[in-house]
């Protein structure tokens, strides 16, 4: 057990999915007599519940089950269960499928889970509901961090309003544009625009409208990839998200907001790229979708610093990459593995005086997995690139082969439960 009489004080910067699940994992896996005091600070006035729809793979849902969130998702009827991801060429037919139902149709792993397509807003609301039940966790919104000072015994952050907060550990869960990384942990490691943007909206469909997929589909064209998917159990709405090459407008995040505000211009661009589909439902789905948003995809370099003696980066703040099918699940696994490493350090009596031993153990476990996921994500960028007839034909031949070739590796990840992974330290 721990030798420290007072509980650890932990600051988490970022009140999004990464920050909230980190708070839950740190609470769940802490020694029963040493649950940390956790303060979460979010820059926005309220936690952001806007965003597209993400696919939570079986391993991601398994982590949410451990954290008590999956029960809330079910109770609130959030999301749509996904048996398989279908892949189409918009100019011809179905190419392939990736299975989540498993051999018995109940899911993959132990316990078995299928996939779940859920909006980012609903997933955040579910996590937030569980966080609000934790007596050791507080969430404060509207706080912009302007300075981070790390000393031998603690770390202090100063906010724009002049207030400060001091703790034993600072967790940077503040996303791709992380203040924790840019002001302290690795200031030279800046985000870069991939050249790819996700333009998305939601189409409310009539009861008699016939879609071309069972639950969710990737639709390849010569000018990008479009995701069409149910995201509600009643199947009354379809998420329409187009990954496509878009030049950098070069005016920062405010510029992207302005571009995204022009929904009809965005719709016209999507129709130009996908509107000639031979699959009958694709063009009407684009036309019915409401409030298209532009979401530029940023990435970080593959290698970089994740920690100091008392500060640790998690999620996109450490390793943002293009979407590759498991991005959200990777964040959940980050939080659980890190929390287990920190707990082990606490149970050992906190040797060394700082949590650096726990940080190093986490990075040793996690960096190989992240490096592999990063390499996989590069394939997404190349598949989005615009191509001629021959290039598109080759792509439609390669995709089924690639899904077949990588099936075992995907199923291995879907079966994973990182609460059981040996820490070896």
CSV table of C-alpha atoms in Angstrom, one decimal:
chain,number,residue,atom,x,y,z
A,1,UNK,CA,0.0,0.0,0.0
A,2,UNK,CA,1.0,3.6,-0.2
A,3,UNK,CA,3.2,5.4,2.3
A,4,UNK,CA,1.8,8.8,1.6
A,5,UNK,CA,-0.7,10.1,4.2
A,6,UNK,CA,-2.3,12.6,1.8
A,7,UNK,CA,-4.0,11.6,-1.5
A,8,UNK,CA,-2.2,12.7,-4.7
A,9,UNK,CA,-3.5,15.9,-6.2
A,10,UNK,CA,-3.9,15.7,-10.0
A,11,UNK,CA,-4.7,18.4,-12.4
A,12,UNK,CA,-6.2,17.4,-15.8
A,13,UNK,CA,-6.2,20.0,-18.6
A,14,UNK,CA,-9.0,19.2,-21.0
A,15,UNK,CA,-12.6,18.4,-20.3
A,16,UNK,CA,-13.1,16.3,-23.5
A,17,UNK,CA,-13.3,12.5,-23.8
A,18,UNK,CA,-9.6,12.0,-23.0
A,19,UNK,CA,-9.6,14.2,-19.9
A,20,UNK,CA,-12.9,12.8,-18.5
A,21,UNK,CA,-12.0,9.1,-19.1
A,22,UNK,CA,-8.6,9.8,-17.5
A,23,UNK,CA,-10.3,11.0,-14.4
A,24,UNK,CA,-12.5,7.9,-14.3
A,25,UNK,CA,-9.6,5.5,-14.8
A,26,UNK,CA,-7.4,7.2,-12.2
A,27,UNK,CA,-10.3,6.9,-9.8
A,28,UNK,CA,-11.2,3.3,-10.6
A,29,UNK,CA,-7.7,1.9,-10.5
A,30,UNK,CA,-6.3,3.8,-7.5
A,31,UNK,CA,-5.6,2.0,-4.3
A,32,UNK,CA,-8.8,2.0,-2.2
A,33,UNK,CA,-7.1,4.0,0.6
A,34,UNK,CA,-5.5,6.5,-1.8
A,35,UNK,CA,-8.0,7.7,-4.3
A,36,UNK,CA,-6.5,11.0,-5.8
A,37,UNK,CA,-8.1,14.4,-5.7
A,38,UNK,CA,-8.6,15.3,-9.3
A,39,UNK,CA,-9.4,18.8,-10.8
A,40,UNK,CA,-10.3,19.0,-14.4
A,41,UNK,CA,-10.0,22.4,-16.2
A,42,UNK,CA,-11.7,23.0,-19.6
A,43,UNK,CA,-11.0,26.0,-21.7
A,44,UNK,CA,-14.6,26.1,-23.2
A,45,UNK,CA,-17.5,27.6,-21.2
A,46,UNK,CA,-19.1,24.1,-21.3
A,47,UNK,CA,-17.8,20.7,-22.4
A,48,UNK,CA,-18.1,20.5,-26.2
A,49,UNK,CA,-20.8,18.1,-27.3
A,50,UNK,CA,-20.6,18.8,-31.1
A,51,UNK,CA,-18.8,16.7,-33.5
A,52,UNK,CA,-19.3,13.8,-35.9
A,53,UNK,CA,-20.0,10.1,-35.2
A,54,UNK,CA,-17.2,7.8,-34.2
A,55,UNK,CA,-17.0,4.0,-34.4
A,56,UNK,CA,-16.3,2.5,-31.0
A,57,UNK,CA,-14.7,-0.9,-31.6
A,58,UNK,CA,-15.2,-3.9,-29.2
A,59,UNK,CA,-12.0,-3.1,-27.3
A,60,UNK,CA,-13.1,0.5,-26.8
A,61,UNK,CA,-16.5,-0.6,-25.5
A,62,UNK,CA,-14.8,-3.0,-23.1
A,63,UNK,CA,-12.8,-0.1,-21.6
A,64,UNK,CA,-16.0,2.0,-21.3
A,65,UNK,CA,-17.6,-1.0,-19.5
A,66,UNK,CA,-14.8,-1.2,-17.0
A,67,UNK,CA,-15.2,2.6,-16.4
A,68,UNK,CA,-19.0,2.3,-15.8
A,69,UNK,CA,-19.9,4.3,-19.0
A,70,UNK,CA,-21.3,1.5,-21.1
A,71,UNK,CA,-24.2,1.1,-18.8
A,72,UNK,CA,-25.1,4.7,-19.2
A,73,UNK,CA,-24.8,4.4,-23.0
A,74,UNK,CA,-27.3,1.6,-22.9
A,75,UNK,CA,-29.6,3.2,-20.4
A,76,UNK,CA,-29.8,6.4,-22.5
A,77,UNK,CA,-30.1,4.4,-25.8
A,78,UNK,CA,-27.1,6.2,-27.3
A,79,UNK,CA,-25.7,5.0,-30.6
A,80,UNK,CA,-26.3,2.1,-33.0
A,81,UNK,CA,-24.8,-1.4,-32.7
A,82,UNK,CA,-22.7,-2.3,-35.7
A,83,UNK,CA,-22.4,-5.9,-36.9
A,84,UNK,CA,-20.1,-5.1,-39.8
A,85,UNK,CA,-18.5,-2.2,-41.7
A,86,UNK,CA,-19.3,-2.5,-45.4
A,87,UNK,CA,-17.0,-1.0,-48.1
A,88,UNK,CA,-18.4,0.2,-51.4
A,89,UNK,CA,-17.2,1.7,-54.7
A,90,UNK,CA,-19.7,4.4,-55.4
A,91,UNK,CA,-19.4,3.7,-59.1
A,92,UNK,CA,-20.1,0.0,-58.9
A,93,UNK,CA,-20.8,-2.2,-56.0
A,94,UNK,CA,-19.9,-3.6,-52.6
A,95,UNK,CA,-16.2,-4.5,-52.3
A,96,UNK,CA,-15.8,-6.0,-48.9
A,97,UNK,CA,-16.8,-6.0,-45.2
A,98,UNK,CA,-15.1,-5.9,-41.8
A,99,UNK,CA,-16.9,-8.0,-39.1
A,100,UNK,CA,-17.6,-7.0,-35.5
A,101,UNK,CA,-20.3,-9.7,-34.7
A,102,UNK,CA,-17.9,-12.6,-34.3
A,103,UNK,CA,-18.5,-16.3,-35.1
A,104,UNK,CA,-21.6,-16.5,-32.9
A,105,UNK,CA,-23.1,-13.1,-33.7
A,106,UNK,CA,-22.8,-11.8,-30.2
A,107,UNK,CA,-19.6,-9.8,-30.6
A,108,UNK,CA,-15.9,-10.2,-30.2
A,109,UNK,CA,-13.8,-10.8,-27.0
A,110,UNK,CA,-14.5,-11.7,-23.4
A,111,UNK,CA,-17.0,-10.3,-22.6
A,112,UNK,CA,-18.1,-10.0,-26.2
A,113,UNK,CA,-18.9,-6.6,-27.8
A,114,UNK,CA,-19.9,-5.5,-31.2
A,115,UNK,CA,-19.0,-2.0,-32.5
A,116,UNK,CA,-21.1,1.0,-31.8
A,117,UNK,CA,-21.5,4.1,-34.0
A,118,UNK,CA,-22.2,7.0,-31.7
A,119,UNK,CA,-22.0,10.8,-31.9
A,120,UNK,CA,-19.1,12.4,-30.1
A,121,UNK,CA,-21.7,14.5,-28.2
A,122,UNK,CA,-23.6,11.4,-26.9
A,123,UNK,CA,-20.3,9.6,-25.9
A,124,UNK,CA,-19.1,12.7,-24.0
A,125,UNK,CA,-22.5,13.1,-22.3
A,126,UNK,CA,-22.3,9.5,-21.1
A,127,UNK,CA,-18.8,9.9,-19.8
A,128,UNK,CA,-19.6,13.2,-18.1
A,129,UNK,CA,-22.6,11.6,-16.3
A,130,UNK,CA,-20.3,9.1,-14.7
A,131,UNK,CA,-17.7,11.7,-13.9
A,132,UNK,CA,-20.3,13.8,-12.0
A,133,UNK,CA,-20.9,10.9,-9.7
A,134,UNK,CA,-17.3,10.8,-8.5
A,135,UNK,CA,-16.8,12.7,-5.2
A,136,UNK,CA,-13.1,13.1,-5.8
A,137,UNK,CA,-13.4,14.8,-9.2
A,138,UNK,CA,-14.3,18.4,-9.9
A,139,UNK,CA,-14.7,20.0,-13.4
A,140,UNK,CA,-14.3,23.7,-13.9
A,141,UNK,CA,-15.0,25.3,-17.4
A,142,UNK,CA,-13.9,28.5,-18.9
A,143,UNK,CA,-10.3,28.4,-17.6
A,144,UNK,CA,-7.5,29.2,-20.1
A,145,UNK,CA,-4.0,28.2,-19.0
A,146,UNK,CA,-1.3,30.7,-19.8
A,147,UNK,CA,1.7,29.3,-17.8
A,148,UNK,CA,3.0,26.0,-16.5
A,149,UNK,CA,5.7,25.9,-13.8
A,150,UNK,CA,7.1,22.6,-12.7
A,151,UNK,CA,9.2,22.4,-9.5
A,152,UNK,CA,10.9,19.4,-7.8
A,153,UNK,CA,7.9,18.8,-5.5
A,154,UNK,CA,4.9,20.0,-7.5
A,155,UNK,CA,3.5,21.6,-10.7
A,156,UNK,CA,1.6,24.9,-10.9
A,157,UNK,CA,-0.6,26.3,-13.6
A,158,UNK,CA,-1.6,29.9,-14.0
A,159,UNK,CA,-4.9,30.9,-15.7
A,160,UNK,CA,-5.6,33.9,-17.8
A,161,UNK,CA,-7.7,35.4,-15.0
A,162,UNK,CA,-4.7,35.3,-12.7
A,163,UNK,CA,-5.7,32.4,-10.6
A,164,UNK,CA,-3.4,29.4,-10.0
A,165,UNK,CA,-3.6,25.8,-9.1
A,166,UNK,CA,-0.9,23.5,-7.8
A,167,UNK,CA,-0.8,19.7,-7.8
A,168,UNK,CA,1.5,16.7,-7.6
A,169,UNK,CA,0.8,15.7,-11.3
A,170,UNK,CA,-0.4,17.5,-14.4
A,171,UNK,CA,-2.1,15.5,-17.1
A,172,UNK,CA,-2.2,17.1,-20.5
A,173,UNK,CA,-5.4,15.7,-22.1
A,174,UNK,CA,-6.0,18.9,-24.1
A,175,UNK,CA,-6.0,17.6,-27.6
A,176,UNK,CA,-4.0,18.3,-30.8
A,177,UNK,CA,-3.5,22.0,-29.9
A,178,UNK,CA,-2.3,21.0,-26.4
A,179,UNK,CA,-1.2,23.9,-24.1
A,180,UNK,CA,0.5,21.3,-21.9
A,181,UNK,CA,2.7,20.2,-24.8
A,182,UNK,CA,3.2,23.6,-26.5
A,183,UNK,CA,4.0,25.5,-23.3
A,184,UNK,CA,5.9,22.9,-21.3
A,185,UNK,CA,6.4,19.3,-22.3
A,186,UNK,CA,7.6,19.6,-25.9
A,187,UNK,CA,7.1,23.1,-27.3
A,188,UNK,CA,8.9,22.4,-30.6
A,189,UNK,CA,6.5,19.6,-31.5
A,190,UNK,CA,3.7,21.5,-33.3
A,191,UNK,CA,0.7,20.1,-35.1
A,192,UNK,CA,0.6,20.0,-38.9
A,193,UNK,CA,-2.3,19.9,-41.2
A,194,UNK,CA,-2.5,16.7,-43.2
A,195,UNK,CA,-4.2,18.2,-46.2
A,196,UNK,CA,-7.3,16.2,-45.4
A,197,UNK,CA,-10.6,17.5,-44.0
A,198,UNK,CA,-13.7,15.8,-42.7
A,199,UNK,CA,-16.9,17.5,-43.8
A,200,UNK,CA,-19.9,16.1,-42.0
A,201,UNK,CA,-23.6,16.5,-41.4
A,202,UNK,CA,-26.6,14.4,-40.3
A,203,UNK,CA,-29.5,13.5,-42.6
A,204,UNK,CA,-32.9,12.8,-41.1
A,205,UNK,CA,-34.4,10.2,-43.4
A,206,UNK,CA,-38.0,9.3,-44.2
A,207,UNK,CA,-39.2,5.9,-43.0
A,208,UNK,CA,-39.4,4.5,-46.6
A,209,UNK,CA,-36.0,5.7,-47.6
A,210,UNK,CA,-33.7,2.9,-48.7
A,211,UNK,CA,-30.1,3.1,-47.8
A,212,UNK,CA,-27.4,0.8,-49.5
A,213,UNK,CA,-25.9,-0.5,-46.2
A,214,UNK,CA,-27.0,-2.5,-43.2
A,215,UNK,CA,-25.5,-0.3,-40.5
A,216,UNK,CA,-22.4,1.6,-41.6
A,217,UNK,CA,-20.4,2.0,-44.8
A,218,UNK,CA,-17.3,3.4,-46.3
A,219,UNK,CA,-17.8,4.6,-49.8
A,220,UNK,CA,-14.8,5.1,-52.1
A,221,UNK,CA,-14.8,7.6,-55.0
A,222,UNK,CA,-12.0,9.0,-57.1
A,223,UNK,CA,-12.1,12.1,-55.0
A,224,UNK,CA,-12.2,10.9,-51.4
A,225,UNK,CA,-14.0,8.6,-49.0
A,226,UNK,CA,-17.5,9.1,-47.6
A,227,UNK,CA,-18.8,7.5,-44.5
A,228,UNK,CA,-22.5,6.9,-44.3
A,229,UNK,CA,-23.9,5.3,-41.1
A,230,UNK,CA,-26.8,5.0,-38.8
A,231,UNK,CA,-25.9,6.5,-35.3
A,232,UNK,CA,-29.2,5.9,-33.5
A,233,UNK,CA,-31.0,2.7,-32.6
A,234,UNK,CA,-34.2,3.8,-34.3
A,235,UNK,CA,-32.3,4.3,-37.6
A,236,UNK,CA,-34.0,7.7,-38.2
A,237,UNK,CA,-30.8,9.6,-39.0
A,238,UNK,CA,-27.7,8.9,-41.1
A,239,UNK,CA,-24.3,10.4,-40.4
A,240,UNK,CA,-22.7,11.7,-43.6
A,241,UNK,CA,-19.0,12.4,-43.4
A,242,UNK,CA,-16.6,13.0,-46.3
A,243,UNK,CA,-12.9,12.7,-45.9
A,244,UNK,CA,-11.3,14.7,-48.8
A,245,UNK,CA,-8.3,16.6,-49.8
A,246,UNK,CA,-8.7,20.3,-49.0
A,247,UNK,CA,-5.9,22.9,-49.4
A,248,UNK,CA,-4.8,24.6,-46.1
A,249,UNK,CA,-6.6,28.0,-45.9
A,250,UNK,CA,-3.6,29.2,-43.8
A,251,UNK,CA,-5.6,31.3,-41.3
A,252,UNK,CA,-5.6,29.1,-38.3
A,253,UNK,CA,-8.6,27.6,-36.5
A,254,UNK,CA,-10.7,30.7,-36.9
A,255,UNK,CA,-10.4,30.5,-40.6
A,256,UNK,CA,-11.6,26.9,-40.6
A,257,UNK,CA,-14.6,27.9,-38.5
A,258,UNK,CA,-15.5,30.5,-41.2
A,259,UNK,CA,-15.2,27.9,-44.0
A,260,UNK,CA,-17.2,25.4,-42.0
A,261,UNK,CA,-20.0,28.0,-41.5
A,262,UNK,CA,-20.7,28.0,-45.2
A,263,UNK,CA,-22.7,24.7,-45.2
A,264,UNK,CA,-24.1,25.1,-48.7
A,265,UNK,CA,-20.6,25.6,-50.2
A,266,UNK,CA,-19.4,22.5,-48.4
A,267,UNK,CA,-22.4,20.5,-49.6
A,268,UNK,CA,-21.7,21.6,-53.2
A,269,UNK,CA,-18.1,20.5,-52.8
A,270,UNK,CA,-19.2,17.1,-51.5
A,271,UNK,CA,-21.7,16.7,-54.3
A,272,UNK,CA,-18.9,17.5,-56.8
A,273,UNK,CA,-16.9,14.6,-55.4
A,274,UNK,CA,-19.6,12.0,-54.7
A,275,UNK,CA,-22.8,13.2,-56.4
A,276,UNK,CA,-22.2,11.1,-59.6
A,277,UNK,CA,-22.5,7.9,-57.5
A,278,UNK,CA,-24.3,5.0,-59.2
A,279,UNK,CA,-25.5,3.9,-55.8
A,280,UNK,CA,-28.9,5.6,-55.6
A,281,UNK,CA,-29.0,6.6,-52.0
A,282,UNK,CA,-25.7,8.5,-51.8
A,283,UNK,CA,-26.7,11.8,-53.6
A,284,UNK,CA,-30.0,12.1,-51.6
A,285,UNK,CA,-28.2,11.6,-48.3
A,286,UNK,CA,-25.8,14.4,-49.2
A,287,UNK,CA,-28.8,16.6,-50.2
A,288,UNK,CA,-30.7,15.8,-47.0
A,289,UNK,CA,-27.8,16.3,-44.6
A,290,UNK,CA,-28.1,19.4,-42.3
A,291,UNK,CA,-25.5,21.8,-41.1
A,292,UNK,CA,-22.3,20.5,-42.7
A,293,UNK,CA,-19.2,21.2,-40.6
A,294,UNK,CA,-15.6,21.3,-41.7
A,295,UNK,CA,-13.1,19.5,-39.4
A,296,UNK,CA,-9.5,19.7,-40.5
A,297,UNK,CA,-7.4,16.7,-39.7
A,298,UNK,CA,-4.1,17.5,-37.9
A,299,UNK,CA,-1.3,15.2,-36.9
A,300,UNK,CA,1.9,15.2,-34.8
A,301,UNK,CA,5.2,13.8,-35.8
A,302,UNK,CA,5.6,10.1,-35.0
A,303,UNK,CA,8.3,10.6,-32.4
A,304,UNK,CA,8.2,13.1,-29.6
A,305,UNK,CA,8.3,13.7,-25.9
A,306,UNK,CA,5.3,12.6,-23.8
A,307,UNK,CA,6.4,13.6,-20.3
A,308,UNK,CA,8.5,15.4,-17.8
A,309,UNK,CA,9.0,14.5,-14.2
A,310,UNK,CA,5.5,15.6,-13.2
A,311,UNK,CA,3.6,16.2,-16.4
A,312,UNK,CA,2.2,13.6,-18.8
A,313,UNK,CA,0.5,13.9,-22.2
A,314,UNK,CA,-2.3,11.5,-23.1
A,315,UNK,CA,-4.5,11.1,-26.2
A,316,UNK,CA,-4.2,13.5,-29.1
A,317,UNK,CA,-1.9,15.8,-27.0
A,318,UNK,CA,0.7,13.1,-27.3
A,319,UNK,CA,0.1,11.3,-30.5
A,320,UNK,CA,-2.6,12.8,-32.7
A,321,UNK,CA,-2.9,10.9,-36.0
A,322,UNK,CA,-5.3,10.7,-38.9
A,323,UNK,CA,-8.4,8.6,-38.3
A,324,UNK,CA,-7.8,4.9,-38.8
A,325,UNK,CA,-10.8,3.2,-37.3
A,326,UNK,CA,-9.6,2.8,-33.7
A,327,UNK,CA,-8.6,6.3,-32.7
A,328,UNK,CA,-11.1,6.8,-29.9
A,329,UNK,CA,-10.5,3.3,-28.5
A,330,UNK,CA,-6.8,4.1,-28.4
A,331,UNK,CA,-7.5,7.1,-26.2
A,332,UNK,CA,-9.5,4.9,-23.8
A,333,UNK,CA,-6.7,2.4,-23.6
A,334,UNK,CA,-4.2,5.2,-23.0
A,335,UNK,CA,-6.1,6.3,-19.9
A,336,UNK,CA,-6.5,2.8,-18.5
A,337,UNK,CA,-2.9,1.6,-19.0
A,338,UNK,CA,-1.6,4.9,-17.6
A,339,UNK,CA,-3.8,4.7,-14.6
A,340,UNK,CA,-2.7,1.2,-13.9
A,341,UNK,CA,1.0,2.2,-14.1
A,342,UNK,CA,0.5,5.1,-11.8
A,343,UNK,CA,-1.4,2.9,-9.3
A,344,UNK,CA,1.5,0.4,-9.4
A,345,UNK,CA,3.9,3.3,-8.5
A,346,UNK,CA,1.7,4.3,-5.6
A,347,UNK,CA,1.4,0.7,-4.3
A,348,UNK,CA,5.3,0.5,-4.4
A,349,UNK,CA,5.4,3.5,-2.0
A,350,UNK,CA,6.1,6.2,-4.7
A,351,UNK,CA,9.8,5.5,-5.2
A,352,UNK,CA,11.9,8.3,-6.5
A,353,UNK,CA,9.8,11.1,-5.2
A,354,UNK,CA,8.2,11.8,-8.6
A,355,UNK,CA,5.9,9.7,-10.8
A,356,UNK,CA,8.6,9.5,-13.6
A,357,UNK,CA,9.0,5.8,-13.0
A,358,UNK,CA,5.3,5.3,-13.7
A,359,UNK,CA,5.5,7.6,-16.8
A,360,UNK,CA,8.5,5.7,-18.2
A,361,UNK,CA,6.7,2.3,-17.7
A,362,UNK,CA,3.6,3.6,-19.5
A,363,UNK,CA,5.6,4.9,-22.4
A,364,UNK,CA,7.5,1.7,-22.7
A,365,UNK,CA,4.3,-0.2,-22.9
A,366,UNK,CA,2.4,2.2,-25.1
A,367,UNK,CA,4.8,3.7,-27.7
A,368,UNK,CA,5.1,0.5,-29.9
A,369,UNK,CA,1.3,0.3,-30.2
A,370,UNK,CA,1.0,4.0,-31.0
A,371,UNK,CA,3.8,3.7,-33.6
A,372,UNK,CA,2.0,0.8,-35.3
A,373,UNK,CA,-1.3,2.8,-35.3
A,374,UNK,CA,0.4,5.8,-36.7
A,375,UNK,CA,1.8,3.8,-39.7
A,376,UNK,CA,-1.7,2.4,-40.3
A,377,UNK,CA,-3.2,5.9,-40.3
A,378,UNK,CA,-0.9,6.9,-43.2
A,379,UNK,CA,-2.8,4.5,-45.4
A,380,UNK,CA,-6.0,6.5,-44.7
A,381,UNK,CA,-4.3,9.7,-46.1
A,382,UNK,CA,-3.1,8.0,-49.2
A,383,UNK,CA,-6.6,6.4,-49.8
A,384,UNK,CA,-8.3,9.8,-49.6
A,385,UNK,CA,-6.0,11.4,-52.2
A,386,UNK,CA,-7.7,12.1,-55.5
A,387,UNK,CA,-6.9,9.7,-58.3
A,388,UNK,CA,-7.6,9.0,-61.9
A,389,UNK,CA,-9.6,6.0,-63.3
A,390,UNK,CA,-6.6,3.7,-63.1
A,391,UNK,CA,-5.6,4.7,-59.6
A,392,UNK,CA,-9.2,4.3,-58.4
A,393,UNK,CA,-9.4,0.9,-60.0
A,394,UNK,CA,-6.2,-0.2,-58.3
A,395,UNK,CA,-7.6,1.1,-55.0
A,396,UNK,CA,-10.8,-0.8,-55.3
A,397,UNK,CA,-8.7,-4.0,-55.9
A,398,UNK,CA,-6.4,-3.3,-53.0
A,399,UNK,CA,-9.0,-2.5,-50.3
A,400,UNK,CA,-10.6,-6.0,-50.2
A,401,UNK,CA,-7.1,-7.6,-50.2
A,402,UNK,CA,-6.0,-5.2,-47.4
A,403,UNK,CA,-9.0,-6.0,-45.2
A,404,UNK,CA,-8.4,-9.7,-45.7
A,405,UNK,CA,-4.7,-9.4,-45.0
A,406,UNK,CA,-5.1,-7.3,-41.8
A,407,UNK,CA,-8.2,-9.2,-40.4
A,408,UNK,CA,-6.2,-11.2,-37.8
A,409,UNK,CA,-4.5,-8.1,-36.5
A,410,UNK,CA,-7.8,-6.3,-36.2
A,411,UNK,CA,-9.4,-9.2,-34.4
A,412,UNK,CA,-6.4,-9.3,-32.0
A,413,UNK,CA,-7.0,-5.7,-31.1
A,414,UNK,CA,-10.8,-6.2,-30.8
A,415,UNK,CA,-10.1,-9.0,-28.3
A,416,UNK,CA,-7.8,-6.9,-26.1
A,417,UNK,CA,-8.5,-6.0,-22.5
A,418,UNK,CA,-5.7,-3.7,-21.3
A,419,UNK,CA,-6.9,-4.1,-17.7
A,420,UNK,CA,-5.1,-7.5,-17.9
A,421,UNK,CA,-1.9,-6.5,-19.7
A,422,UNK,CA,1.2,-7.2,-17.7
A,423,UNK,CA,2.9,-4.0,-16.6
A,424,UNK,CA,6.3,-5.7,-15.9
A,425,UNK,CA,7.6,-3.1,-13.5
